[in-house]
Each structure stands twice: as structure tokens, then as C-alpha cells.
Short mmCIF file of C-alpha atoms in Angstrom, two decimals:
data_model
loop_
_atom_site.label_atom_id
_atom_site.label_comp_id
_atom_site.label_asym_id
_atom_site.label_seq_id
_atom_site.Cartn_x
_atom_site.Cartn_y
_atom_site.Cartn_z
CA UNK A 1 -44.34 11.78 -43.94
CA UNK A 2 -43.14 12.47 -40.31
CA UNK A 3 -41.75 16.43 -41.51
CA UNK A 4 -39.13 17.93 -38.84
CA UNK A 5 -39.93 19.92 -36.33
CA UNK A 6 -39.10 23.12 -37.78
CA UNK A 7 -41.27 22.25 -40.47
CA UNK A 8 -44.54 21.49 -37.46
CA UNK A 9 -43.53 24.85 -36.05
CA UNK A 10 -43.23 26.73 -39.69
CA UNK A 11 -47.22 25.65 -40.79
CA UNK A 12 -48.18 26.35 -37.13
CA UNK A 13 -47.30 29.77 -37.53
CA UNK A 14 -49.22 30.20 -40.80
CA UNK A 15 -52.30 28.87 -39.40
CA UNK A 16 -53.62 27.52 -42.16
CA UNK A 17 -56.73 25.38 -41.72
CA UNK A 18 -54.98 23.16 -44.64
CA UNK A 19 -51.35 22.19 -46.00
CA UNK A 20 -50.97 20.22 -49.12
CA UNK A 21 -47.40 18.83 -49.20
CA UNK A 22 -45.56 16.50 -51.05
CA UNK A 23 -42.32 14.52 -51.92
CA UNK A 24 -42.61 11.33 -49.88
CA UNK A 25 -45.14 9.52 -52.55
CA UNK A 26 -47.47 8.19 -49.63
CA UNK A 27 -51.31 8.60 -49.64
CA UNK A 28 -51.70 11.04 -46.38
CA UNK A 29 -54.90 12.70 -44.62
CA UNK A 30 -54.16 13.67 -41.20
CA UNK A 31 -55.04 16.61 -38.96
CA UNK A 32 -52.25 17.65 -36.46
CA UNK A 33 -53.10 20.19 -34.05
CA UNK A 34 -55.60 22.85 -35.96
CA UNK A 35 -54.07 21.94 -39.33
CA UNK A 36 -55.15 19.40 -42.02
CA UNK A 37 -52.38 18.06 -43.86
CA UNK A 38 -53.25 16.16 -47.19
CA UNK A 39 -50.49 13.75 -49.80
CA UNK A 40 -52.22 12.18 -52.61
CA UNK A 41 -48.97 11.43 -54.73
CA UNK A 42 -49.14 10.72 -58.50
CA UNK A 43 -46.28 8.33 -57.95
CA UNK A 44 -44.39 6.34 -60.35
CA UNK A 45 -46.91 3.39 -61.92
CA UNK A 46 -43.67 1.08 -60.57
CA UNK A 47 -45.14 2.66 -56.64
CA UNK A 48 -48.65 1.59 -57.38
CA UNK A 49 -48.07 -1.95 -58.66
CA UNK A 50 -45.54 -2.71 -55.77
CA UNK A 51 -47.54 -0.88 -52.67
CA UNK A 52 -50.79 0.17 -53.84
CA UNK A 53 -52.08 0.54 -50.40
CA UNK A 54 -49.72 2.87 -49.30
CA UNK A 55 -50.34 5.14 -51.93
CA UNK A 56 -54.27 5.34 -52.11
CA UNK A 57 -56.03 7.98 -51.10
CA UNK A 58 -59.52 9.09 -51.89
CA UNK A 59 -60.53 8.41 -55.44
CA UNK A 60 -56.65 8.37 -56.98
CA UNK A 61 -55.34 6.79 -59.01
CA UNK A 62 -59.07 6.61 -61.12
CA UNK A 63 -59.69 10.31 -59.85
CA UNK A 64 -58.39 13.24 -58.60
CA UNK A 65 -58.36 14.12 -55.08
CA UNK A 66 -60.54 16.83 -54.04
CA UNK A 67 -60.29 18.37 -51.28
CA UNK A 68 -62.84 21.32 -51.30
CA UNK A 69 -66.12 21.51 -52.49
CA UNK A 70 -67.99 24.97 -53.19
CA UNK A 71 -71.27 23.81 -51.68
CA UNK A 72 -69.68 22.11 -48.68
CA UNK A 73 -66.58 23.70 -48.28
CA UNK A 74 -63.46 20.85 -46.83
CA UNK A 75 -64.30 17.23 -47.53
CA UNK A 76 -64.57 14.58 -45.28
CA UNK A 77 -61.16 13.02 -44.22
CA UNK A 78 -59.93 10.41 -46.61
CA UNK A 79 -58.56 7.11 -45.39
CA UNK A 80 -55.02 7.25 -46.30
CA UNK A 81 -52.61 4.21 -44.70
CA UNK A 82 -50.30 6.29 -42.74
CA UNK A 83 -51.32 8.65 -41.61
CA UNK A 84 -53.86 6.09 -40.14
CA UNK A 85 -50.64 4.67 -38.21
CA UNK A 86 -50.07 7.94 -37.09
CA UNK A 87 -53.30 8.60 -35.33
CA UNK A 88 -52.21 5.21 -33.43
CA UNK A 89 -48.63 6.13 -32.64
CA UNK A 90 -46.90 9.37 -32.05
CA UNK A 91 -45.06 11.23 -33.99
CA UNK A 92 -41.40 11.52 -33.26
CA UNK A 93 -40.55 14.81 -35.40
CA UNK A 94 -37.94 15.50 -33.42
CA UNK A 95 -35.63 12.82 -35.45
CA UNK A 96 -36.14 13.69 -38.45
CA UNK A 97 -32.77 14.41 -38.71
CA UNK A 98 -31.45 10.93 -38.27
CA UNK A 99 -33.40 9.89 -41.54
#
């Protein structure tokens, strides 16, 4: 859930107000500069019986996450585990690579 900087960089220059990513199979609601970035992982049913917290994030796995709403436009932030830890330590992007 870190990304790479070239990744930062790449949704930076989109300027989207929102990017939906995937892969890593962690719950995720985090805004990083101007951009909200949002996980909510399906996951294997092995993920959520071995590390449920890490995976919930808004209503999932009972509900799909929603993350606009016609008469409000974006939703609230969703608690999401860690991207919580991220808004309490920084982001190291930069070594990625060494994953």
C-alpha cells in the first residue's frame, strides 16, 4: 500500500480528486496531497478469517463500498487500518524498490 514514487508522481499529474487501486488486499482510505486514494479488496475468505482487521473497510465484506453518492457527491472517509498508520508515520515511497 506504500506505491513507488513514480507511481505518487504519475496520479499527481492526473489530478484526480480520487484513485481507486488495488492488488495489495488491504482495506485503504487515505488522502495524500489533493488525491483520495481508496482499497476495499474482495480478498481471499482465507485473508478475512486470518486478518480481518486489516482488510475492513466501510461496510465490506456485508456490503459494497461506496464511494460516491448522487445527492452528496464523495463519502465521508472510511476507517481503513493502514492507511490509519500512515496518517501517523510517513511514507517512505522512495523504497519501494527494496520490497
Amino acid at each position: 500500500a506504500v506505491g513507488s514514487s513514480f507511481l505518487q508522481a504519475r496520479v499527481e499529474r492526473l489530478g484526480s480528486a480520487l484513485h481507486i487501486f488495488g492488488h495489495t488486499h488491504f482495506g485503504w482510505d487515505a488522502t495524500i496531497g489533493e488525491t483520495r486514494y481508496v482499497q476495499a479488496a474482495v480478498g481471499y475468505p482465507s485473508e478475512w478469517s486470518q486478518r480481518p482487521a486489516s482488510m475492513k473497510i466501510g461496510a465490506l465484506p456485508e456490503e459494497p463500498v461506496v464511494v460516491w453518492d448522487t445527492a452528496s457527491g464523495f463519502v465521508p472517509p472510511m476507517e481503513a487500518r493502514w492507511s490509519r498508520y500512515y496518517s501517523d508515520n510517513a511514507r517512505t515511497a522512495e523504497l519501494a524498490h527494496v520490497l
